[in-house]
Structures are given as structure tokens and as C-alpha cells.
GROMACS .gro file of C-alpha atoms in nm:
model
  263
    1MET     CA    1   8.689  18.102  -5.883
    2GLY     CA    2   8.993  18.279  -5.738
    3ASP     CA    3   8.985  18.586  -5.524
    4GLY     CA    4   9.084  18.808  -5.813
    5ALA     CA    5   8.804  18.684  -6.047
    6ALA     CA    6   8.540  18.931  -6.153
    7HIS     CA    7   8.185  18.897  -6.026
    8PRO     CA    8   7.872  18.987  -6.222
    9ALA     CA    9   7.751  19.338  -6.151
   10GLY     CA   10   7.483  19.363  -5.889
   11ARG     CA   11   7.542  19.015  -5.752
   12PRO     CA   12   7.652  19.003  -5.387
   13VAL     CA   13   7.992  18.857  -5.320
   14VAL     CA   14   7.979  18.573  -5.069
   15THR     CA   15   8.301  18.482  -4.896
   16THR     CA   16   8.366  18.185  -4.671
   17PRO     CA   17   8.643  18.148  -4.417
   18THR     CA   18   8.932  17.932  -4.529
   19GLN     CA   19   8.955  17.792  -4.176
   20PRO     CA   20   8.682  17.710  -3.924
   21LEU     CA   21   8.620  17.957  -3.646
   22PRO     CA   22   8.818  17.867  -3.332
   23ARG     CA   23   8.633  17.703  -3.049
   24ARG     CA   24   8.535  17.950  -2.782
   25ILE     CA   25   8.637  17.745  -2.482
   26THR     CA   26   8.865  17.444  -2.514
   27PRO     CA   27   8.993  17.200  -2.251
   28ALA     CA   28   9.339  17.350  -2.297
   29ASN     CA   29   9.245  17.709  -2.209
   30VAL     CA   30   9.027  17.585  -1.923
   31LEU     CA   31   9.279  17.355  -1.757
   32VAL     CA   32   9.632  17.472  -1.839
   33THR     CA   33   9.626  17.801  -1.647
   34PRO     CA   34   9.478  17.653  -1.325
   35LEU     CA   35   9.738  17.375  -1.331
   36VAL     CA   36  10.020  17.627  -1.372
   37LEU     CA   37   9.883  17.839  -1.088
   38LEU     CA   38   9.848  17.538  -0.860
   39ALA     CA   39  10.208  17.447  -0.940
   40ALA     CA   40  10.319  17.799  -0.846
   41LEU     CA   41  10.131  17.783  -0.516
   42GLY     CA   42  10.276  17.439  -0.449
   43ALA     CA   43  10.627  17.568  -0.513
   44LEU     CA   44  10.565  17.859  -0.274
   45PHE     CA   45  10.441  17.622  -0.002
   46TRP     CA   46  10.743  17.395  -0.055
   47TYR     CA   47  10.977  17.695  -0.030
   48LEU     CA   48  10.818  17.823   0.291
   49SER     CA   49  10.797  17.480   0.455
   50GLY     CA   50  11.174  17.443   0.429
   51LEU     CA   51  11.248  17.768   0.614
   52GLU     CA   52  11.290  17.844   0.982
   53LEU     CA   53  11.060  18.145   1.012
   54ASP     CA   54  11.108  18.400   1.288
   55ASP     CA   55  10.822  18.555   1.486
   56ILE     CA   56  10.769  18.845   1.244
   57GLU     CA   57  10.756  18.612   0.944
   58ARG     CA   58  10.516  18.372   1.116
   59ARG     CA   59  10.282  18.656   1.208
   60SER     CA   60  10.295  18.796   0.855
   61ILE     CA   61  10.242  18.482   0.648
   62ASN     CA   62  10.016  18.259   0.855
   63ALA     CA   63   9.693  18.137   0.694
   64ASP     CA   64   9.461  18.384   0.870
   65THR     CA   65   9.673  18.686   0.781
   66ILE     CA   66   9.713  18.580   0.419
   67LEU     CA   67   9.340  18.517   0.375
   68THR     CA   68   9.260  18.854   0.532
   69HIS     CA   69   9.492  19.042   0.296
   70LEU     CA   70   9.374  18.835  -0.002
   71TRP     CA   71   9.011  18.920   0.071
   72GLU     CA   72   9.098  19.289   0.107
   73HIS     CA   73   9.271  19.276  -0.230
   74VAL     CA   74   8.977  19.102  -0.397
   75GLU     CA   75   8.738  19.360  -0.250
   76LEU     CA   76   8.947  19.647  -0.385
   77VAL     CA   77   8.963  19.493  -0.732
   78ALA     CA   78   8.595  19.393  -0.743
   79VAL     CA   79   8.452  19.726  -0.627
   80SER     CA   80   8.680  19.939  -0.844
   81SER     CA   81   8.623  19.720  -1.151
   82VAL     CA   82   8.245  19.734  -1.116
   83LEU     CA   83   8.261  20.113  -1.086
   84VAL     CA   84   8.485  20.134  -1.393
   85ILE     CA   85   8.240  19.931  -1.600
   86VAL     CA   86   7.936  20.122  -1.474
   87ILE     CA   87   8.099  20.457  -1.554
   88ALA     CA   88   8.316  20.389  -1.859
   89VAL     CA   89   8.081  20.180  -2.076
   90PRO     CA   90   7.784  20.425  -2.074
   91LEU     CA   91   8.023  20.720  -2.108
   92GLY     CA   92   8.199  20.553  -2.399
   93VAL     CA   93   7.866  20.493  -2.573
   94LEU     CA   94   7.757  20.854  -2.517
   95LEU     CA   95   8.083  20.986  -2.661
   96THR     CA   96   8.015  20.801  -2.988
   97ARG     CA   97   7.686  20.985  -3.038
   98PRO     CA   98   7.702  21.273  -3.290
   99ALA     CA   99   7.586  21.533  -3.036
  100LEU     CA  100   7.882  21.470  -2.804
  101ARG     CA  101   8.166  21.412  -3.047
  102LEU     CA  102   8.301  21.762  -2.989
  103VAL     CA  103   8.380  21.682  -2.625
  104THR     CA  104   8.534  21.343  -2.703
  105PRO     CA  105   8.896  21.462  -2.759
  106PRO     CA  106   8.926  21.657  -2.431
  107LEU     CA  107   8.770  21.376  -2.228
  108LEU     CA  108   8.999  21.118  -2.384
  109GLY     CA  109   9.291  21.349  -2.318
  110LEU     CA  110   9.191  21.373  -1.953
  111ALA     CA  111   9.163  20.994  -1.932
  112ASN     CA  112   9.507  20.957  -2.092
  113ILE     CA  113   9.654  21.195  -1.835
  114GLY     CA  114   9.493  20.995  -1.554
  115GLN     CA  115   9.651  20.673  -1.676
  116ALA     CA  116   9.989  20.835  -1.740
  117ILE     CA  117  10.022  20.945  -1.377
  118PRO     CA  118  10.201  20.676  -1.171
  119SER     CA  119   9.971  20.473  -0.947
  120ILE     CA  120  10.150  20.577  -0.631
  121GLY     CA  121  10.119  20.942  -0.739
  122ILE     CA  122   9.740  20.924  -0.759
  123LEU     CA  123   9.721  20.744  -0.424
  124VAL     CA  124   9.943  21.002  -0.256
  125LEU     CA  125   9.745  21.287  -0.413
  126LEU     CA  126   9.417  21.146  -0.284
  127ALA     CA  127   9.567  21.075   0.058
  128VAL     CA  128   9.681  21.437   0.088
  129THR     CA  129   9.359  21.593  -0.042
  130VAL     CA  130   9.077  21.369   0.082
  131GLY     CA  131   9.237  21.132   0.331
  132ILE     CA  132   9.314  20.762   0.345
  133GLY     CA  133   9.107  20.446   0.355
  134PHE     CA  134   8.935  20.187   0.139
  135ASP     CA  135   8.715  20.429  -0.055
  136LYS     CA  136   9.009  20.655  -0.142
  137ALA     CA  137   9.204  20.358  -0.277
  138VAL     CA  138   8.901  20.258  -0.485
  139LEU     CA  139   8.884  20.609  -0.635
  140ALA     CA  140   9.249  20.585  -0.736
  141LEU     CA  141   9.200  20.242  -0.894
  142VAL     CA  142   8.897  20.367  -1.089
  143ALA     CA  143   9.100  20.659  -1.225
  144LEU     CA  144   9.382  20.427  -1.328
  145ALA     CA  145   9.165  20.164  -1.499
  146MET     CA  146   8.908  20.389  -1.666
  147LEU     CA  147   9.087  20.451  -1.996
  148PRO     CA  148   9.103  20.096  -2.141
  149VAL     CA  149   8.729  20.038  -2.095
  150LEU     CA  150   8.633  20.387  -2.212
  151ARG     CA  151   8.854  20.372  -2.520
  152ASN     CA  152   8.754  20.016  -2.616
  153THR     CA  153   8.386  20.096  -2.576
  154MET     CA  154   8.421  20.392  -2.810
  155ILE     CA  155   8.621  20.190  -3.062
  156GLY     CA  156   8.385  19.893  -3.046
  157VAL     CA  157   8.070  20.097  -3.098
  158SER     CA  158   8.211  20.337  -3.357
  159THR     CA  159   8.353  20.060  -3.577
  160VAL     CA  160   8.026  19.871  -3.620
  161ASP     CA  161   7.947  19.837  -3.991
  162LYS     CA  162   7.733  20.136  -4.087
  163SER     CA  163   7.541  19.926  -4.339
  164LEU     CA  164   7.410  19.711  -4.053
  165ILE     CA  165   7.295  20.021  -3.867
  166ASP     CA  166   7.127  20.158  -4.181
  167ALA     CA  167   6.956  19.824  -4.241
  168ALA     CA  168   6.824  19.818  -3.885
  169ARG     CA  169   6.702  20.176  -3.916
  170GLY     CA  170   6.536  20.085  -4.245
  171MET     CA  171   6.339  19.815  -4.063
  172GLY     CA  172   6.186  20.086  -3.846
  173LEU     CA  173   6.397  20.037  -3.533
  174THR     CA  174   6.459  20.341  -3.316
  175ARG     CA  175   6.811  20.467  -3.248
  176THR     CA  176   6.798  20.328  -2.895
  177THR     CA  177   6.686  19.987  -3.018
  178VAL     CA  178   6.959  19.984  -3.282
  179LEU     CA  179   7.215  20.067  -3.013
  180LEU     CA  180   7.094  19.793  -2.778
  181ARG     CA  181   7.029  19.521  -3.036
  182VAL     CA  182   7.290  19.588  -3.304
  183GLU     CA  183   7.575  19.818  -3.199
  184LEU     CA  184   7.641  19.701  -2.843
  185PRO     CA  185   7.623  19.325  -2.917
  186LEU     CA  186   7.871  19.367  -3.203
  187ALA     CA  187   8.096  19.581  -2.982
  188VAL     CA  188   8.100  19.327  -2.697
  189PRO     CA  189   8.433  19.158  -2.791
  190VAL     CA  190   8.620  19.490  -2.801
  191ILE     CA  191   8.457  19.613  -2.478
  192LEU     CA  192   8.540  19.289  -2.298
  193ALA     CA  193   8.903  19.317  -2.407
  194GLY     CA  194   8.915  19.659  -2.240
  195VAL     CA  195   8.754  19.523  -1.924
  196ARG     CA  196   9.012  19.246  -1.915
  197ILE     CA  197   9.296  19.498  -1.931
  198ALA     CA  198   9.132  19.707  -1.658
  199LEU     CA  199   9.104  19.405  -1.429
  200ILE     CA  200   9.475  19.330  -1.457
  201LEU     CA  201   9.561  19.695  -1.398
  202ASN     CA  202   9.348  19.693  -1.084
  203VAL     CA  203   9.504  19.375  -0.946
  204SER     CA  204   9.856  19.512  -0.988
  205SER     CA  205   9.779  19.868  -0.874
  206ALA     CA  206   9.587  19.748  -0.567
  207THR     CA  207   9.916  19.637  -0.413
  208LEU     CA  208   9.984  20.006  -0.349
  209ALA     CA  209   9.660  20.048  -0.154
  210THR     CA  210   9.844  19.946   0.160
  211TYR     CA  211   9.998  20.295   0.164
  212THR     CA  212   9.648  20.443   0.209
  213ASN     CA  213   9.562  20.201   0.490
  214ALA     CA  214   9.336  19.996   0.259
  215GLY     CA  215   9.514  19.664   0.310
  216GLY     CA  216   9.555  19.406   0.038
  217LEU     CA  217   9.843  19.182  -0.062
  218GLY     CA  218  10.061  19.488  -0.092
  219THR     CA  219  10.082  19.483   0.287
  220LEU     CA  220  10.288  19.164   0.268
  221ILE     CA  221  10.515  19.313   0.002
  222ALA     CA  222  10.563  19.636   0.199
  223THR     CA  223  10.633  19.442   0.519
  224GLY     CA  224  10.889  19.226   0.343
  225VAL     CA  225  11.068  19.529   0.199
  226THR     CA  226  11.053  19.743   0.513
  227LEU     CA  227  11.162  19.472   0.756
  228ASN     CA  228  11.395  19.296   0.512
  229ARG     CA  229  11.201  18.970   0.533
  230LEU     CA  230  11.249  18.791   0.200
  231PRO     CA  231  10.994  18.510   0.266
  232VAL     CA  232  10.721  18.768   0.334
  233LEU     CA  233  10.815  18.964   0.021
  234ILE     CA  234  10.817  18.652  -0.197
  235THR     CA  235  10.484  18.535  -0.055
  236GLY     CA  236  10.313  18.867  -0.127
  237SER     CA  237  10.461  18.888  -0.476
  238VAL     CA  238  10.372  18.532  -0.575
  239LEU     CA  239  10.017  18.560  -0.441
  240THR     CA  240   9.966  18.887  -0.629
  241ALA     CA  241  10.091  18.729  -0.952
  242VAL     CA  242   9.870  18.424  -0.900
  243LEU     CA  243   9.567  18.644  -0.835
  244ALA     CA  244   9.638  18.852  -1.147
  245LEU     CA  245   9.669  18.542  -1.365
  246THR     CA  246   9.355  18.393  -1.210
  247VAL     CA  247   9.157  18.708  -1.285
  248ASP     CA  248   9.295  18.716  -1.639
  249TRP     CA  249   9.202  18.349  -1.687
  250LEU     CA  250   8.846  18.402  -1.561
  251ALA     CA  251   8.810  18.716  -1.773
  252GLY     CA  252   8.931  18.525  -2.078
  253LEU     CA  253   8.670  18.254  -2.022
  254ALA     CA  254   8.399  18.518  -1.976
  255GLU     CA  255   8.516  18.698  -2.290
  256ALA     CA  256   8.491  18.376  -2.491
  257ALA     CA  257   8.153  18.281  -2.346
  258LEU     CA  258   7.994  18.625  -2.395
  259ARG     CA  259   8.127  18.678  -2.747
  260PRO     CA  260   7.829  18.684  -2.989
  261ARG     CA  261   7.817  18.382  -3.218
  262GLY     CA  262   7.984  18.432  -3.553
  263ILE     CA  263   8.222  18.704  -3.431
   0.00000   0.00000   0.00000
């Protein structure tokens, strides 16, 4: 029977996918990205090994210095991303409840304004008003990455099929139970997509944390620009790109693994 054929009244229409659901995690999406990243790091090492580095360059891009800045960068991204998830996901859920829908537009507008402000602008504003340091950089990163998670949480929860919610309520489940067992699990793919975007935003924006004395790979980039040292600049830029792609790869694997079956 074709798609346009009529169905008897009262009989449920059962549809089947014309193609099988894609595999969640395949050898290709597990292996290709790491191999590309290893090739990029190998190319960087080959480039640096063929140069005669001066004292400033050797001090800036030796193994200990690079690992220190890399760890600072990872700390900035990890702490700010956890705070974004802890704040944005519950807030996004609350804003989908009927009692709070009146305040949803102004809060979303505020979040949009926060993301529209350039990263360096927020960092400078915080540096002028509350000082510099690791915690101030984290606050700026949270403000910059809040919107994708907040918006995707609201979209994911609010677009759950109402018939599923009504069916769960008809079985005697409370609103909280329906939220935890029906709405949130079905919203997971959309929420995780927002988290993935926020992670990449944090990795890229954290390069500016060096201007608030918070360290990170941005220190290498700033040193390369300020002192006109191209090897230092290239090293900082390549490592930042590799870290961003690594985080995106890991987030993609987590997104595929945590996606509820059948979605």
C-alpha cells in the first residue's frame, strides 16, 4: 500500500523506516578524527624540528611550558562547561513549565545579548569590574556558552510529543516523574547537541583568558603575536585547533552513546 492510500477509520497507522537507523558509533567516526589529529601534531613537530629556535622560542614552546598551558586550558574549559550544564539545563527545564513561560522571552533575550557581546569584551568588562584571574575567566566563559545549552534544553523538552506526556499522565505518573522518565530522556539528543556547541565555544574563547592572567594556550598565541615569533604563534594555534577537534570528537562519541535507543 502506498503512502497516499487510505487507511480504515480508527485503525492506527504504522510506518516503518525505509532505511535502517544509522549505527551509533562506527569504526570510521572512532578512528578517523584521532588519525587526522595525530597527523596534524606530527606535522607541527616536523615543522618545529627543522627550525633554529632562539632563546625566547625555546622557552615558550618546550614540553614543560606547553603541557602547563595545555592543562590550564583544559581546566578553564572543564570548569566552565560543568557550570554551564549545571546552570543551563535545570534553568531550561524550568522555563518550559507553564508557570514560568512569561519570563522566558526576557531571559532568552538576556542570554542572546550575552552571546552577542565579543568574548574579549566580556573578559575586559569583568577584569575592570571584579578583577583578573582564573575564576573571572570562568565567569566569562560561562556567560558566552550559556545560550546554546539553555536554548537546546528548552527546545528539546518543549518539542516532546504531547501524546506521550498525556499517556504517561494517564498511567498515574506525577509531573516530576513524567519529566524525569519521559521528557528529559527524549530531549537528550537536542540537549547534547547544545552541550557540544558550548564545549567548542569554550575551547576557542578560552584562548583569550590569557588577558585576564588565567593562562591557557592563548598565552602562546599572544606571545607569538607580541614578540613576532611565528613558531610560537603557529604552535599555540595548532594546539588550540587540535584540542577543539578532540573535544568535539569526544562529545560526538558521548552524544551517540547517550542517545536513547530508537531516537
